[in-house]
JSON list of C-alpha atoms in Angstrom, two decimals:
[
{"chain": "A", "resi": 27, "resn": "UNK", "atom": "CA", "xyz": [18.05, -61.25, -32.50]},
{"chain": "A", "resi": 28, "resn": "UNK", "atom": "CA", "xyz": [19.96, -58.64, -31.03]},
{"chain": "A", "resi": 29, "resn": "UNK", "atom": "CA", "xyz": [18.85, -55.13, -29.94]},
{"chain": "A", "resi": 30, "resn": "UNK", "atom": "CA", "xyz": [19.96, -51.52, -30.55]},
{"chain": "A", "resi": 31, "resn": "UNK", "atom": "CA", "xyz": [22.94, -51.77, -28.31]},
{"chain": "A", "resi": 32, "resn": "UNK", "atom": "CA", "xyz": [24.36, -48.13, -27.39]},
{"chain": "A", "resi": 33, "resn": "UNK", "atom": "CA", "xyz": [27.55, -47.79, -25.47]},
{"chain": "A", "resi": 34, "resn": "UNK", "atom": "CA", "xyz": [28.99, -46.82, -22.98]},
{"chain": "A", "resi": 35, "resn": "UNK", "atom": "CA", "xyz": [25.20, -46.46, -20.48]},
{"chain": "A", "resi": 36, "resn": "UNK", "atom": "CA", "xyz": [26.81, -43.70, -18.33]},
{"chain": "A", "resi": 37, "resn": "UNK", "atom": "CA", "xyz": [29.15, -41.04, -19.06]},
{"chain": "A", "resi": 38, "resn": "UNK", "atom": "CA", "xyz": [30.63, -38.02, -17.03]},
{"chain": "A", "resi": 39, "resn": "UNK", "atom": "CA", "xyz": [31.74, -35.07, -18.77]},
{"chain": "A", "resi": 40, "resn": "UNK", "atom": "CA", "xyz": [33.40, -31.65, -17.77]},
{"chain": "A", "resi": 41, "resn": "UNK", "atom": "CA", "xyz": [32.04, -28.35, -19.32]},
{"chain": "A", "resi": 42, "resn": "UNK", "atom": "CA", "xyz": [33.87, -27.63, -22.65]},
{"chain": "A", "resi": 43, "resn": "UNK", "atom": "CA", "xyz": [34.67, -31.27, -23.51]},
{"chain": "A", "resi": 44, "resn": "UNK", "atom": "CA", "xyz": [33.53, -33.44, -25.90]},
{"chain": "A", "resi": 45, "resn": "UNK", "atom": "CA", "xyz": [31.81, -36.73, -25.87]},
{"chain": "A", "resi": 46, "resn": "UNK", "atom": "CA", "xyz": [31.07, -39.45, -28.55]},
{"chain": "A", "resi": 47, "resn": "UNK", "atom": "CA", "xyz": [28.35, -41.46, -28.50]},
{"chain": "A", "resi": 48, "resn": "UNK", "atom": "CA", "xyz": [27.84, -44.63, -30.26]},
{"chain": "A", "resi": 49, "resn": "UNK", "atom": "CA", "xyz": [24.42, -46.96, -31.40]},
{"chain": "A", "resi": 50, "resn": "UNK", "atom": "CA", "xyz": [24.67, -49.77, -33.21]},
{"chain": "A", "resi": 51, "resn": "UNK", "atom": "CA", "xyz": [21.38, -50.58, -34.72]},
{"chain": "A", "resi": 52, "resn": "UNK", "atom": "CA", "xyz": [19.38, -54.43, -35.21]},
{"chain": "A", "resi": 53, "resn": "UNK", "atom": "CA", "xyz": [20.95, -56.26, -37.80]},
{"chain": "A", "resi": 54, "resn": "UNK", "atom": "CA", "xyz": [19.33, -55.16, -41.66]},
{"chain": "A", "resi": 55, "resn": "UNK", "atom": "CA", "xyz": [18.41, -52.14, -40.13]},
{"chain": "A", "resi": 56, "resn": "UNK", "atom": "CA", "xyz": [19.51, -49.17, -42.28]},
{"chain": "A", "resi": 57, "resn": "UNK", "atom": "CA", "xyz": [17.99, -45.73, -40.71]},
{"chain": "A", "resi": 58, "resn": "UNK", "atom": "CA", "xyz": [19.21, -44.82, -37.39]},
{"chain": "A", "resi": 59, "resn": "UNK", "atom": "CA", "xyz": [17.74, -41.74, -35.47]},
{"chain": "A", "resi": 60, "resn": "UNK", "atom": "CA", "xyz": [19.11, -40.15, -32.07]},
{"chain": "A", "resi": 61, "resn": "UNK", "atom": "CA", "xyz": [16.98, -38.46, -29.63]},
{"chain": "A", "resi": 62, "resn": "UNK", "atom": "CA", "xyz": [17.55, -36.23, -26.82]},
{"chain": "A", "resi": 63, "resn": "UNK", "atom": "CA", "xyz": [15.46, -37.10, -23.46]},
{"chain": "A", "resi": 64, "resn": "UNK", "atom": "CA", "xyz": [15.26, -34.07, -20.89]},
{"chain": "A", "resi": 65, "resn": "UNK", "atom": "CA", "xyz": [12.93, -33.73, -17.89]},
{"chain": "A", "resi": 66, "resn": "UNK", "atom": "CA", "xyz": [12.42, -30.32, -19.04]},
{"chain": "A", "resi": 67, "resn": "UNK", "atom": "CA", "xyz": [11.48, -30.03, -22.76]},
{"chain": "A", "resi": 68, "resn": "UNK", "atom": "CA", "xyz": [10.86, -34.11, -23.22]},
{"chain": "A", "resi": 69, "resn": "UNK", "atom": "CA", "xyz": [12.01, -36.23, -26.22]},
{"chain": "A", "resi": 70, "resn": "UNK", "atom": "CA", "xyz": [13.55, -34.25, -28.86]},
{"chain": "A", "resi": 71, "resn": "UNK", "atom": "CA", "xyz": [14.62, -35.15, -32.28]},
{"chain": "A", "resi": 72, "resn": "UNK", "atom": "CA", "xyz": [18.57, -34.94, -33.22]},
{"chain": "A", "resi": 73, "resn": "UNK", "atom": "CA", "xyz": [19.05, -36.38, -36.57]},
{"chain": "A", "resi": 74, "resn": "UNK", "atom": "CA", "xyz": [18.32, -39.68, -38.60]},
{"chain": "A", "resi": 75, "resn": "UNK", "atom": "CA", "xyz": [21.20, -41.29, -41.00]},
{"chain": "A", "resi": 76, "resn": "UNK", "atom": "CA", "xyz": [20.23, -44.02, -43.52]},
{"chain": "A", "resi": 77, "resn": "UNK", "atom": "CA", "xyz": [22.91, -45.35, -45.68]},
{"chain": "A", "resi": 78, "resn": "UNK", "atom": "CA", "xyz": [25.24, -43.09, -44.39]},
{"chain": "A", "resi": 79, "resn": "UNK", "atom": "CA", "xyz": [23.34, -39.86, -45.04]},
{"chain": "A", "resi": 80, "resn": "UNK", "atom": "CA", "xyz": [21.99, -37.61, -42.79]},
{"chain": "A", "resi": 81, "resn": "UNK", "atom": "CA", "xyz": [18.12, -37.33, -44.34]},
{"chain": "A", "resi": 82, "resn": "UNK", "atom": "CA", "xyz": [16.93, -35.55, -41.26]},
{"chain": "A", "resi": 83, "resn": "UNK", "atom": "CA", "xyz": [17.70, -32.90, -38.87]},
{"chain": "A", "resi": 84, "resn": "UNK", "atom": "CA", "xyz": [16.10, -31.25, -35.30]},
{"chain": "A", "resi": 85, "resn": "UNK", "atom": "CA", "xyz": [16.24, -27.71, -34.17]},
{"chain": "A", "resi": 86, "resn": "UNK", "atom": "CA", "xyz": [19.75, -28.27, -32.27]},
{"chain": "A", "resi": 87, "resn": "UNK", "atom": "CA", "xyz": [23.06, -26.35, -32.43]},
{"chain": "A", "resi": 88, "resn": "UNK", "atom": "CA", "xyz": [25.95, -27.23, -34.53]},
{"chain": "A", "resi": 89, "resn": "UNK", "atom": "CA", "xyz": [27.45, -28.44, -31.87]},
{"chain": "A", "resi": 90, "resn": "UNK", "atom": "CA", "xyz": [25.75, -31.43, -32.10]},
{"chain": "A", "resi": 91, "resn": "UNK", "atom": "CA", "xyz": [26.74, -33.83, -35.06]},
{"chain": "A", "resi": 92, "resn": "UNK", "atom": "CA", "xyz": [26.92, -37.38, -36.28]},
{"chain": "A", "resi": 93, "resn": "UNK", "atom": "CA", "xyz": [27.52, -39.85, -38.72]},
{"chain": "A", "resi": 94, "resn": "UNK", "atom": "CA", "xyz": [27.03, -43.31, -39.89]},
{"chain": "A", "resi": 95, "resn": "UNK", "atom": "CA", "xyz": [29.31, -45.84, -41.07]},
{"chain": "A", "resi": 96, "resn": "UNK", "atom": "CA", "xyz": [29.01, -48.60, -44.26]},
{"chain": "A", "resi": 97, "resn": "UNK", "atom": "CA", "xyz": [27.94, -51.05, -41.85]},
{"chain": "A", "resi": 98, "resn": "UNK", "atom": "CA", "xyz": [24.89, -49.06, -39.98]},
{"chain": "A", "resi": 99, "resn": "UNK", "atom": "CA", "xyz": [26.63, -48.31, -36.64]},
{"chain": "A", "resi": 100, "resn": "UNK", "atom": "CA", "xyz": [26.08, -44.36, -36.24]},
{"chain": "A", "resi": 101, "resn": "UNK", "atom": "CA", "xyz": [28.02, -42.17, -33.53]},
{"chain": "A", "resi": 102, "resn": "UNK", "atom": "CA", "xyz": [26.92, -38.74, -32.52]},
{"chain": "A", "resi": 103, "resn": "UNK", "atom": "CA", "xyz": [29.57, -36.21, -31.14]},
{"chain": "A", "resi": 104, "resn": "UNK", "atom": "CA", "xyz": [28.75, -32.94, -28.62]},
{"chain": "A", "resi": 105, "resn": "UNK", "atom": "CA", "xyz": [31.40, -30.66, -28.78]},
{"chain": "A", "resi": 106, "resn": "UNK", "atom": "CA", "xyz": [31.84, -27.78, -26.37]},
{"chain": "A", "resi": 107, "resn": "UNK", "atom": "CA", "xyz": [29.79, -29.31, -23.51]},
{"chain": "A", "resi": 108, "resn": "UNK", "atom": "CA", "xyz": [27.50, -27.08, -21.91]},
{"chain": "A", "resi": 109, "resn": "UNK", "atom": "CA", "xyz": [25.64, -28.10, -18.71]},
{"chain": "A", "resi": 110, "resn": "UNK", "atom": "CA", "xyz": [22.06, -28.45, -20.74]},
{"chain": "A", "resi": 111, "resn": "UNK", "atom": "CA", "xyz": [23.16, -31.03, -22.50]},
{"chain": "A", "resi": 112, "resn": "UNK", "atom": "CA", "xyz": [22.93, -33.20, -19.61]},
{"chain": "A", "resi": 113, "resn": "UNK", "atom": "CA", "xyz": [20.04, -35.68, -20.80]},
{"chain": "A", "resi": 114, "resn": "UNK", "atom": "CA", "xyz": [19.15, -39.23, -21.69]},
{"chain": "A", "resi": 115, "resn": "UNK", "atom": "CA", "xyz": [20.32, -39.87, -25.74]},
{"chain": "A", "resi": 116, "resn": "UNK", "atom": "CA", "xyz": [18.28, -42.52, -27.29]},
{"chain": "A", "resi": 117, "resn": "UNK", "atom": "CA", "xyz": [19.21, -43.90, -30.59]},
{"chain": "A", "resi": 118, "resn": "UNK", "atom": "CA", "xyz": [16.71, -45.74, -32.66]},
{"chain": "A", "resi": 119, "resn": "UNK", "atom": "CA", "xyz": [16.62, -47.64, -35.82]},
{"chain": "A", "resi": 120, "resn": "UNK", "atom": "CA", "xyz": [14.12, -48.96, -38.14]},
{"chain": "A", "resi": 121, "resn": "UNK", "atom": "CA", "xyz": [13.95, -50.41, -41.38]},
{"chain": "A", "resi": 122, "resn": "UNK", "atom": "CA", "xyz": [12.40, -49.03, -44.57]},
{"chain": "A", "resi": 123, "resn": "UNK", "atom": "CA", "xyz": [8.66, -49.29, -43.70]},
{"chain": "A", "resi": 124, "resn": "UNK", "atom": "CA", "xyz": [7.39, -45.84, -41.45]},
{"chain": "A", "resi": 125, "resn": "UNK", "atom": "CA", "xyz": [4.66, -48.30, -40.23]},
{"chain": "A", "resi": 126, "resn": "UNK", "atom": "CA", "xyz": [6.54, -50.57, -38.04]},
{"chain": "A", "resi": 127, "resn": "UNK", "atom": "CA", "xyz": [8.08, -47.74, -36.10]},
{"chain": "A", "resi": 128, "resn": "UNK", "atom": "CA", "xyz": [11.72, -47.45, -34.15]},
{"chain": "A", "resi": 129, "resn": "UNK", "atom": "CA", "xyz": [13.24, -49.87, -31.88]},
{"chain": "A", "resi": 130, "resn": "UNK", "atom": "CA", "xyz": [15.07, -48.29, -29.30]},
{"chain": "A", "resi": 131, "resn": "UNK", "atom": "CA", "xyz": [18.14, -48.62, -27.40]},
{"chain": "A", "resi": 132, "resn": "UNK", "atom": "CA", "xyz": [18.41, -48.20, -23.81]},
{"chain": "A", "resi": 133, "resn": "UNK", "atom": "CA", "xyz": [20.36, -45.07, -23.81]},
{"chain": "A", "resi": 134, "resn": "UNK", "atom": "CA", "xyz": [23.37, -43.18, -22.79]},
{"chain": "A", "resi": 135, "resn": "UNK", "atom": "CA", "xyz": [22.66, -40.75, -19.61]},
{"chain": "A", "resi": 136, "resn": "UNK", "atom": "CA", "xyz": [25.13, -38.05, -19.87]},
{"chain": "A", "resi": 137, "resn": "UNK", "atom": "CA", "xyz": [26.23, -35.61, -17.24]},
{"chain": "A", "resi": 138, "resn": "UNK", "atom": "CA", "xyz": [27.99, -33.00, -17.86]},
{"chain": "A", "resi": 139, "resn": "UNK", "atom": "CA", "xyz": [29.87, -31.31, -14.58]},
{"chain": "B", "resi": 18, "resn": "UNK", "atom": "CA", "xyz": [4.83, -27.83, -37.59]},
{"chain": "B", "resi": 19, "resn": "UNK", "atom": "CA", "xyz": [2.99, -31.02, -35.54]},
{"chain": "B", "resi": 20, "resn": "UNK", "atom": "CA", "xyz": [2.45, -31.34, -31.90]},
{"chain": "B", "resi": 21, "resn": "UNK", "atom": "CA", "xyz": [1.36, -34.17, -29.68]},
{"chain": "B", "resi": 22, "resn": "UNK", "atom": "CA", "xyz": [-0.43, -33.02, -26.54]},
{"chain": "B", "resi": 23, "resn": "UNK", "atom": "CA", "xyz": [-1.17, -35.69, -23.11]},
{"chain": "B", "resi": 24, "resn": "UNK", "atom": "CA", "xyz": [-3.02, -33.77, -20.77]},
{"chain": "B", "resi": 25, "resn": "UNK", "atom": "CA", "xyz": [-2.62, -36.30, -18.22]},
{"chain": "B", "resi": 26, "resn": "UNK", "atom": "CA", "xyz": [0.76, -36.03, -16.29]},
{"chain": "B", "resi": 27, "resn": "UNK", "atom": "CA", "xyz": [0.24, -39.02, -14.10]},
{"chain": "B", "resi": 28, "resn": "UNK", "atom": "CA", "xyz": [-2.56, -41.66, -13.44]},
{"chain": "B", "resi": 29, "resn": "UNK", "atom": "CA", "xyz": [-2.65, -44.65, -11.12]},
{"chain": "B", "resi": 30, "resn": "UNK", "atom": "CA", "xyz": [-5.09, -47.44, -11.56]},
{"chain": "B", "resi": 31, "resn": "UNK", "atom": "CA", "xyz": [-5.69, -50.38, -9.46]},
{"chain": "B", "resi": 32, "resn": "UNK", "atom": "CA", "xyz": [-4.39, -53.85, -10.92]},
{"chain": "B", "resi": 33, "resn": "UNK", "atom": "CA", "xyz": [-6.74, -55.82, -12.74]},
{"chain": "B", "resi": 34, "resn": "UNK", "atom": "CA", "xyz": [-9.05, -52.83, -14.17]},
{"chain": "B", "resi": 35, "resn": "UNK", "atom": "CA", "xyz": [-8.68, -50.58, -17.16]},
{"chain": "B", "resi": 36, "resn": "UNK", "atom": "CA", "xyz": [-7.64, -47.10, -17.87]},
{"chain": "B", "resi": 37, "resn": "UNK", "atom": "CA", "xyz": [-7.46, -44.75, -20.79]},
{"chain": "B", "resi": 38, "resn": "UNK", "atom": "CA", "xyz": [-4.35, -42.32, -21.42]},
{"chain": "B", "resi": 39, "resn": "UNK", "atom": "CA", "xyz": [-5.15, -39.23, -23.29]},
{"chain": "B", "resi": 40, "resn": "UNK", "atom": "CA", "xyz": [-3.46, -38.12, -26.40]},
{"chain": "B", "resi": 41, "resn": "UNK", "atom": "CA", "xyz": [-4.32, -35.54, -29.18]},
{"chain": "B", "resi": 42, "resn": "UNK", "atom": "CA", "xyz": [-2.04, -33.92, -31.87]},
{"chain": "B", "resi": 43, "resn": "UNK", "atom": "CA", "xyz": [-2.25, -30.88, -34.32]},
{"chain": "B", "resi": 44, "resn": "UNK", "atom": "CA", "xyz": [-1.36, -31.61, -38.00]},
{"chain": "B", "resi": 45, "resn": "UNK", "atom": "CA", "xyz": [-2.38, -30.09, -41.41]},
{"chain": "B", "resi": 46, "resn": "UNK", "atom": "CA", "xyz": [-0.65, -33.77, -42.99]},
{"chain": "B", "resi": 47, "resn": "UNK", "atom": "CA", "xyz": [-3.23, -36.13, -44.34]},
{"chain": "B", "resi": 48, "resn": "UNK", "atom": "CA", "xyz": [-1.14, -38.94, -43.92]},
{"chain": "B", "resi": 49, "resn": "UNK", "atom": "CA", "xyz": [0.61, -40.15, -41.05]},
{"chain": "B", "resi": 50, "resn": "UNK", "atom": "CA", "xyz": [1.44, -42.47, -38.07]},
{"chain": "B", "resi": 51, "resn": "UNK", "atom": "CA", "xyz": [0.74, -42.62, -34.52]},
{"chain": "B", "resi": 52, "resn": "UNK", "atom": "CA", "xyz": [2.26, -44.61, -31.81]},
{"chain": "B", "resi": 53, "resn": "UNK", "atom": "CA", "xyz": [2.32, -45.40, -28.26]},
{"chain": "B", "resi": 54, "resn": "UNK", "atom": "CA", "xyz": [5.31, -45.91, -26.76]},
{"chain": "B", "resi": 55, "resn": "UNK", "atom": "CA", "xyz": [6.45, -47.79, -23.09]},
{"chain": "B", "resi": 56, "resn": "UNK", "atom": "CA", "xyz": [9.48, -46.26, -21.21]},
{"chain": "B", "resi": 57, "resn": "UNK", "atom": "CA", "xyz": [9.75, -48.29, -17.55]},
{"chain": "B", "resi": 58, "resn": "UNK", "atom": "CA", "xyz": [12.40, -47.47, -15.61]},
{"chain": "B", "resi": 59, "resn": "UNK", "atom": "CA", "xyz": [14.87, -49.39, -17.14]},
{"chain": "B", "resi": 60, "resn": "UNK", "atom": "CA", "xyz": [14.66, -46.31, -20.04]},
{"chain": "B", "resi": 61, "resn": "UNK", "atom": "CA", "xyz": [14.31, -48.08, -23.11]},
{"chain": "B", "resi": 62, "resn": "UNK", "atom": "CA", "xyz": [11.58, -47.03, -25.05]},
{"chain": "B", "resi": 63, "resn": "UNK", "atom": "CA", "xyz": [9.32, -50.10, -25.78]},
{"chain": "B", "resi": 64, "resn": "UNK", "atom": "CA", "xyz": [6.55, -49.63, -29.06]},
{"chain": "B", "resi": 65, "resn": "UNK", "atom": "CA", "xyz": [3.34, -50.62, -27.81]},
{"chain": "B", "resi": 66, "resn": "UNK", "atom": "CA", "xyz": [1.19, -49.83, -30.44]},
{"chain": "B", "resi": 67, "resn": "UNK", "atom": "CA", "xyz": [0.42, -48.46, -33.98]},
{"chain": "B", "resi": 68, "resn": "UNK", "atom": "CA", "xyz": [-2.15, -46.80, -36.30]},
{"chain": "B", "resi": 69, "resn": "UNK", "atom": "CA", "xyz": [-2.15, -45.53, -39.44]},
{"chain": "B", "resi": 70, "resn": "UNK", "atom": "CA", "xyz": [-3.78, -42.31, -40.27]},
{"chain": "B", "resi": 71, "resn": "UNK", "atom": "CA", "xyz": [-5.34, -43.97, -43.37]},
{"chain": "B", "resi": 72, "resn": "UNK", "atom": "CA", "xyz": [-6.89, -47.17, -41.48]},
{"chain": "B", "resi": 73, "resn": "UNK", "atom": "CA", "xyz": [-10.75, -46.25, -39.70]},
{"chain": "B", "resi": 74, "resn": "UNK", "atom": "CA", "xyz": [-10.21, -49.67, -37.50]},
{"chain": "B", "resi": 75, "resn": "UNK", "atom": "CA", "xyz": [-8.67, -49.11, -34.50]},
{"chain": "B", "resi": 76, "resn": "UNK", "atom": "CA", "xyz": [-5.49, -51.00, -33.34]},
{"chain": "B", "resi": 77, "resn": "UNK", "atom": "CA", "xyz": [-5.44, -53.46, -31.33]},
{"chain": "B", "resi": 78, "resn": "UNK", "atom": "CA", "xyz": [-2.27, -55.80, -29.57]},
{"chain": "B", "resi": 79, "resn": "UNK", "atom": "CA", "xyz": [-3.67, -58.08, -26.75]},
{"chain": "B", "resi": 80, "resn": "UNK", "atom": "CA", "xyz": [-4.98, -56.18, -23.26]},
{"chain": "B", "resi": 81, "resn": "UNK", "atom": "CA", "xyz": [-3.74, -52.61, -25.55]},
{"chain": "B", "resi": 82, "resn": "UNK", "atom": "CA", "xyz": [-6.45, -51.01, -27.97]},
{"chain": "B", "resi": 83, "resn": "UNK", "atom": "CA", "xyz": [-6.73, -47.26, -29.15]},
{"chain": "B", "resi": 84, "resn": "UNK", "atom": "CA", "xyz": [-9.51, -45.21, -30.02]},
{"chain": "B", "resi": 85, "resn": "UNK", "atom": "CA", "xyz": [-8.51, -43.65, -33.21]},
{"chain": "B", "resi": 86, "resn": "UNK", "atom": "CA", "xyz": [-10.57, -40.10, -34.17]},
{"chain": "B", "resi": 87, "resn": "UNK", "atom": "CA", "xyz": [-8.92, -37.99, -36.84]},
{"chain": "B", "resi": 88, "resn": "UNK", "atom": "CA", "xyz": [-11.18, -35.72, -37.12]},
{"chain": "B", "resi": 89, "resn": "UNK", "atom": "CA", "xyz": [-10.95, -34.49, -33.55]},
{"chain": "B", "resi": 90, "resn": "UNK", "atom": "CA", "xyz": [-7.31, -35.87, -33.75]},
{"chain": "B", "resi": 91, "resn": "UNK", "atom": "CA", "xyz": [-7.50, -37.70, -30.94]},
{"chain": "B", "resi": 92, "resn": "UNK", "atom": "CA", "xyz": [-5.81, -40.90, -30.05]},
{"chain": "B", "resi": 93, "resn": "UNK", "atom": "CA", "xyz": [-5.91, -42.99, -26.78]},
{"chain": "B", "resi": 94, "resn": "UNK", "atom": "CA", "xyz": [-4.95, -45.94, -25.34]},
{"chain": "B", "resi": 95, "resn": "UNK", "atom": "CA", "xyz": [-6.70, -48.17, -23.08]},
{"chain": "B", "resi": 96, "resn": "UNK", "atom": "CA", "xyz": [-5.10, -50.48, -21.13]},
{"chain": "B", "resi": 97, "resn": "UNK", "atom": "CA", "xyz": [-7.40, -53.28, -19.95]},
{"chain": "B", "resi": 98, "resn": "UNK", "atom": "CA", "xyz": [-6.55, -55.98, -17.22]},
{"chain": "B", "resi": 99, "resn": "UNK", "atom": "CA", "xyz": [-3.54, -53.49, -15.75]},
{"chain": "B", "resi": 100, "resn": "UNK", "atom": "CA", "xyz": [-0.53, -55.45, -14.87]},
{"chain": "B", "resi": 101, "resn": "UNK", "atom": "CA", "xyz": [2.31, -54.53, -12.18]},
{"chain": "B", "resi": 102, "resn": "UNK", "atom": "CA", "xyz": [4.67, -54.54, -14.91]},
{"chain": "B", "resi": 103, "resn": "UNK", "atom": "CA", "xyz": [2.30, -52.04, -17.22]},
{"chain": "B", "resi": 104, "resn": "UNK", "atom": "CA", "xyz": [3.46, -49.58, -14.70]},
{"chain": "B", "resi": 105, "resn": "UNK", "atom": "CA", "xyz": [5.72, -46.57, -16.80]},
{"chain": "B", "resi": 106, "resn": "UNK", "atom": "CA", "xyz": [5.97, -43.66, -18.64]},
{"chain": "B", "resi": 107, "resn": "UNK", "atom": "CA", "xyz": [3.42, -43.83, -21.72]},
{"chain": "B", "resi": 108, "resn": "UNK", "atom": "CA", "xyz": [3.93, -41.35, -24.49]},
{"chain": "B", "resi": 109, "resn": "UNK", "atom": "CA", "xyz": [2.13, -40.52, -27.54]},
{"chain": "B", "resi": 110, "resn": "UNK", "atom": "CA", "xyz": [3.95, -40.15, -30.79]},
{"chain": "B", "resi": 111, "resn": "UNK", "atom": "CA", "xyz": [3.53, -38.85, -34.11]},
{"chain": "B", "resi": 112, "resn": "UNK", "atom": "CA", "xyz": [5.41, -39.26, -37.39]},
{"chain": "B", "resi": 113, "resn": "UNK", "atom": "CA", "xyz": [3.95, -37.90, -41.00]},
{"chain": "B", "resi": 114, "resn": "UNK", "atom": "CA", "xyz": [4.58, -40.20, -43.56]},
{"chain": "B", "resi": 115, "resn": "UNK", "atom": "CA", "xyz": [7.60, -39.30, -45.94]},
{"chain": "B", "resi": 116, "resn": "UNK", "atom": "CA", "xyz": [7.88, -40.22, -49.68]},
{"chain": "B", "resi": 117, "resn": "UNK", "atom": "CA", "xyz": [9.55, -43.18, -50.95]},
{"chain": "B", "resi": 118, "resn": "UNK", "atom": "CA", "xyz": [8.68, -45.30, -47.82]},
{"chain": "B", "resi": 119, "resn": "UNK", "atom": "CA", "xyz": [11.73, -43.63, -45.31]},
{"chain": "B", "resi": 120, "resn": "UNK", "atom": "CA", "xyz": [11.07, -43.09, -42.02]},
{"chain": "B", "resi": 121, "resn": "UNK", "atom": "CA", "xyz": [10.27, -39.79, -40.73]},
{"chain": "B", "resi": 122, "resn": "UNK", "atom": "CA", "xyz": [11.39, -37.93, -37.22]},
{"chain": "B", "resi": 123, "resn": "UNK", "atom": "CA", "xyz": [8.40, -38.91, -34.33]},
{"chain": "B", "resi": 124, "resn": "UNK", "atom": "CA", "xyz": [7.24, -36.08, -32.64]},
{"chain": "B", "resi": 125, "resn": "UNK", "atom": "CA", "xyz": [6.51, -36.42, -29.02]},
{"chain": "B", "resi": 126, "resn": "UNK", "atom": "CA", "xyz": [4.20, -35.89, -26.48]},
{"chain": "B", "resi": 127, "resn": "UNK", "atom": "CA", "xyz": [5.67, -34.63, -22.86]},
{"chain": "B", "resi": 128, "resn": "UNK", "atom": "CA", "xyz": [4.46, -38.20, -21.54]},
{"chain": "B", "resi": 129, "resn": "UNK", "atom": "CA", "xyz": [1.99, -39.79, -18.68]},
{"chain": "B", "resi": 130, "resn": "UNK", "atom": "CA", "xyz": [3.22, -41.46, -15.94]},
{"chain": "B", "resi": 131, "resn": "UNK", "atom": "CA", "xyz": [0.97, -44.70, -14.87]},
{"chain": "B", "resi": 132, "resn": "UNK", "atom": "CA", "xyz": [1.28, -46.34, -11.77]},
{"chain": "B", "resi": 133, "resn": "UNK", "atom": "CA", "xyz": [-0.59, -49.90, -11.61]},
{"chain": "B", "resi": 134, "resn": "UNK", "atom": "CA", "xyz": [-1.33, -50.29, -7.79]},
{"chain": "B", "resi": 135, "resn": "UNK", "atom": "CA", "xyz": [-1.76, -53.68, -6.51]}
]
């Protein structure tokens, strides 16, 4: 069956922009968490949507946001780009059971310029 | 608030042998899971391994196998028979359980790079 599939893999930005990211998750798969990967301060939790609610949050600024839609498929946004939000975003989803754990997607590096 | 230490930054072992990655974590939760996690350079994060807090056996998935302590909270993999392609970034991750079976956030640790030498 068919991964978590995250689009686009590469992305550019200018300072002060913003960017959308999107994950769609394996199919039956209703939670979907995002994770920021830095060389810096390592992975870091975002937020985790399941059935369209956001259940969970991390320590980051408002800036940072998302959402997820009827049919699983989340996007996070980044508004007002700064240049420390260059990193590796993960997305992962998971079904119901905590025991089974995530299954990732390979990321989106952004760059922000 | 949890935390998930590896002390190791990087380790190299020679194909064919074993090696142990280092992993322990601070919690005041009495239940909860720990993982292992694979990133190779490709980036995506591949799960390796599980345990639950609850379970006194230790996990086991083919040449993978922790050692599970949680009184010294302590949990390691060993790697036995190290293959070329075991060669990545290894981290340790935690995640307390949350009520009414949803998944919780996993907590990191800052990683250990392993480099299977031929």
């Amino acid at each position: 069956k068919a991964g978590v599939t995250q689009t686009p893999r590469y992305l550019i930005k200018t300072r002060g922009q913003q960017v959308t990211l999107s994950c769609s998750p394996i199919s039956g798969h209703r939670s979907v968490s995002w994770y920021q990967q830095t060389p810096g301060q390592g992975l870091q939790f975002l937020f985790e949507y399941f059935s369209e609610t956001q259940r969970n949050k991390g320590n980051f600024p408002g800036r940072f946001s998302g959402r997820q839609f009827s049919n699983s498929r989340s996007e996070m946004n980044v508004s007002t780009l700064e240049l420390g939000d260059s990193a590796l975003y993960l997305c992962a989803s998971s079904r119901r059971d905590p025991q089974v754990g995530h299954t990732f997607g390979s990321g989106t590096r952004l760059t922000v310029v | 608030a949890q935390t998930v230490t590896q002390s190791q930054p990087e380790m190299s072992v020679q194909e064919a042998e074993t090696v142990t990655l280092s992993c322990t974590y601070d919690t005041s939760e009495n239940n909860y899971y720990l993982f292992w996690y694979k990133q190779p350079p490709s980036r995506q994060m591949i799960l390796v391994i599980r345990q639950e807090a609850y379970k006194q056996q230790n996990a086991t998935e083919n040449r993978f196998s922790v050692n599970f302590q949680k009184a010294a909270k302590s949990f390691s993999l060993k790697i036995s028979d190290s293959q070329l392609g075991d060669t990545a970034m290894y981290f340790c991750a935690f995640m307390k359980h949350e009520d009414g079976g949803s998944q919780g956030n996993l907590i990191f640790g800052k990683g250990t790079k392993l480099s299977v030498k031929p």
